[in-house]
Coordinates of C-alpha atoms in Angstrom, one line a residue:
M1 CA 94.0 108.3 97.4
D2 CA 91.2 110.3 96.4
R3 CA 93.5 113.6 97.2
V4 CA 96.2 112.4 95.3
L5 CA 94.1 111.2 92.4
A6 CA 92.4 114.3 92.2
K7 CA 95.7 116.1 92.0
A8 CA 96.9 114.0 89.3
D9 CA 93.6 114.5 87.4
E10 CA 94.1 118.3 87.5
A11 CA 98.0 118.3 86.0
G12 CA 96.7 115.5 83.2
D13 CA 97.9 112.5 84.8
G14 CA 95.5 111.0 86.4
A15 CA 95.1 108.1 84.3
G16 CA 98.6 107.3 83.8
L17 CA 98.7 107.0 87.6
R18 CA 95.9 104.5 87.9
E19 CA 97.7 102.6 85.2
E20 CA 100.6 102.8 87.5
I21 CA 98.9 101.7 90.4
S22 CA 96.9 98.9 88.7
A23 CA 99.9 97.2 87.6
K24 CA 101.5 97.1 91.1
L25 CA 98.5 96.4 93.3
T26 CA 98.4 93.0 93.0
F27 CA 102.0 91.9 93.9
P28 CA 103.3 92.7 97.0
A29 CA 107.2 92.6 96.0
D30 CA 106.0 96.0 94.5
W31 CA 104.3 97.2 96.9
A32 CA 107.3 99.7 98.1
E33 CA 108.0 100.9 95.1
L34 CA 103.9 101.4 94.9
S35 CA 104.5 103.7 98.1
E36 CA 107.3 105.6 96.6
I37 CA 104.9 106.7 93.0
V38 CA 101.9 107.5 95.9
L39 CA 104.1 109.6 98.0
G40 CA 105.6 111.2 95.3
A41 CA 102.2 112.1 93.7
A42 CA 101.0 113.2 96.5
A43 CA 104.2 115.6 97.2
P44 CA 103.9 119.4 96.2
A45 CA 104.7 120.3 92.5
E46 CA 108.0 120.6 91.3
D47 CA 109.6 123.5 89.5
S48 CA 108.0 123.2 85.9
S49 CA 111.5 123.9 84.5
E50 CA 112.7 120.0 85.5
E51 CA 112.7 116.9 83.7
P52 CA 109.6 115.6 83.2
A53 CA 108.6 112.7 85.2
D54 CA 108.8 109.6 82.9
E55 CA 106.1 108.5 81.2
P56 CA 103.8 105.5 82.6
E57 CA 105.2 102.2 80.8
T58 CA 104.3 101.0 77.7
S59 CA 102.3 97.3 77.4
T60 CA 104.5 94.4 76.3
D61 CA 103.9 91.4 74.0
T62 CA 103.2 89.5 77.2
T63 CA 100.2 92.0 78.3
D64 CA 99.0 92.3 74.4
A65 CA 98.9 88.6 74.5
L66 CA 96.8 88.3 77.4
T67 CA 94.2 91.0 76.4
V68 CA 93.6 88.8 73.0
V69 CA 93.4 85.7 75.1
N70 CA 90.8 87.4 77.2
C71 CA 89.0 88.6 74.7
L72 CA 88.6 85.1 72.8
D73 CA 87.8 83.8 75.6
R74 CA 84.4 84.9 76.1
T75 CA 81.9 86.6 74.4
H76 CA 81.8 90.7 74.1
P77 CA 80.1 93.7 73.0
T78 CA 81.0 95.0 69.6
D79 CA 79.3 98.6 70.1
L80 CA 81.3 101.2 71.7
A81 CA 78.3 102.4 73.4
A82 CA 78.4 99.3 75.5
Y83 CA 82.5 100.4 76.8
E84 CA 81.2 103.9 77.3
E85 CA 79.0 102.8 79.6
A86 CA 81.1 100.2 81.4
A87 CA 84.1 103.2 81.6
R88 CA 81.6 105.5 83.5
E89 CA 80.4 102.0 86.0
L90 CA 83.9 101.5 86.7
R91 CA 85.1 104.9 87.6
R92 CA 81.6 105.2 90.2
V93 CA 82.8 101.7 91.9
S94 CA 86.3 102.4 91.8
R95 CA 88.6 105.4 92.5
L96 CA 91.4 103.6 90.7
S97 CA 89.9 103.1 87.5
S98 CA 90.3 105.1 84.5
G99 CA 87.6 103.3 82.5
T100 CA 89.2 102.2 79.9
E101 CA 90.2 98.7 81.3
A102 CA 88.0 96.6 78.9
L103 CA 88.3 98.9 76.0
G104 CA 90.7 96.1 74.5
C105 CA 88.6 94.3 73.7
A106 CA 86.2 96.8 71.6
F107 CA 88.0 96.1 68.2
L108 CA 88.9 92.4 68.6
P109 CA 86.8 89.2 67.3
T110 CA 84.2 88.2 70.0
G111 CA 84.8 84.5 71.2
A112 CA 82.3 81.9 69.8
A113 CA 82.5 79.4 72.2
P114 CA 80.6 79.4 75.7
S115 CA 83.1 78.6 78.6
R116 CA 83.0 75.1 79.7
T117 CA 83.2 72.9 82.6
V118 CA 87.1 71.7 82.6
R119 CA 87.2 68.1 83.3
A120 CA 90.5 65.9 83.1
A121 CA 89.4 62.0 84.1
G122 CA 91.9 59.2 84.2
A123 CA 94.8 62.1 84.1
P124 CA 97.8 61.7 86.5
P125 CA 98.3 63.8 89.4
I126 CA 97.3 67.7 88.7
L127 CA 98.6 70.4 91.5
L128 CA 97.0 73.7 91.1
V129 CA 98.2 76.6 93.4
G130 CA 95.5 79.2 94.6
T131 CA 96.2 82.1 96.7
T132 CA 93.6 83.2 99.1
K133 CA 93.8 87.2 98.6
D134 CA 94.5 87.4 95.0
A135 CA 92.7 90.1 93.3
A136 CA 93.8 88.9 89.7
T137 CA 92.5 85.6 89.8
P138 CA 90.7 84.4 92.7
Y139 CA 90.6 81.9 95.2
G140 CA 87.4 80.7 94.6
W141 CA 88.5 79.9 90.8
A142 CA 91.2 77.7 92.1
R143 CA 88.5 75.6 94.4
H144 CA 85.8 75.5 91.4
L145 CA 88.3 74.0 88.7
L146 CA 89.5 71.6 91.8
G147 CA 86.1 70.2 92.1
S148 CA 85.6 69.6 88.3
L149 CA 89.5 67.7 88.3
G150 CA 89.0 64.3 89.7
S151 CA 92.5 63.8 90.0
A152 CA 93.9 67.1 91.8
V153 CA 95.4 68.6 94.9
L154 CA 94.6 72.3 95.9
L155 CA 97.8 73.9 97.6
S156 CA 96.2 76.9 99.4
N157 CA 98.6 79.3 99.7
E158 CA 97.5 82.2 103.0
D159 CA 99.0 85.0 101.6
V160 CA 98.1 88.5 99.3
G161 CA 99.1 88.3 95.8
H162 CA 99.8 87.2 92.4
A163 CA 101.9 85.0 90.7
V164 CA 103.3 83.4 94.0
Y165 CA 105.7 80.9 92.5
G166 CA 109.1 82.1 92.6
N167 CA 108.6 85.3 94.6
G168 CA 109.8 84.7 98.0
A169 CA 107.0 82.0 98.7
S170 CA 109.4 79.2 100.1
C171 CA 106.5 76.8 101.2
V172 CA 105.0 77.0 97.4
D173 CA 108.3 76.8 95.5
E174 CA 108.9 73.7 97.4
G175 CA 105.6 72.4 96.8
V176 CA 105.5 73.0 93.2
S177 CA 109.3 72.4 92.8
R178 CA 108.7 68.6 94.0
Y179 CA 105.6 68.3 91.8
L180 CA 107.6 69.5 88.9
I181 CA 110.6 67.5 89.3
D182 CA 109.3 64.0 90.6
L183 CA 105.1 64.7 90.8
T184 CA 105.0 64.4 94.0
I185 CA 101.8 65.7 95.3
P186 CA 101.3 67.1 98.7
A187 CA 98.6 65.5 100.8
A188 CA 95.1 67.2 101.1
P189 CA 94.1 69.7 102.2
A190 CA 97.9 71.5 101.5
R191 CA 97.9 74.9 102.8
C192 CA 100.7 77.2 103.2
A193 CA 101.0 80.6 105.5
T194 CA 103.3 82.7 103.7
G195 CA 102.0 86.0 105.2
P196 CA 99.7 87.4 107.6
V197 CA 96.4 86.2 107.1

């Protein structure tokens, strides 16, 4: 990866390659395409007279909305120097980081309300789903939320990836669908082993 990223940096495509890798890394269904992207970036340079490679995907309304929500969820710096320092640190600790991941908050209003524990006293049964190896929403967060909700059951998906419902994990799909259709909660502790652990 160091060699591939260094080559992309030299060609001026490093930031785009890092964005593509980061976008696909948390979704196992995208790993075959991710392999093609990395292998393509590692391949010898093509004749420069050929058509240029496609530009990386632009952000969508969904990713823009997620940025705004995340930025307004907590306080964040308003001084650009703090983002420059964060970018240096991100690049230091991660070969895949362009250092610009946090920049989306720089020009947005900062959240004013402190984060709080979510409680649901007296609520009907609540089903939580957490994947044990999810780089985007860590499993520990699901366990923490379970502890603050009185009527919840955590369906633990022993797998890798993010946004698992509807993406081929039949055990999770069945548990969530039964909950959505007839409010049937699986017995705790509820576990799905949908992939290698």
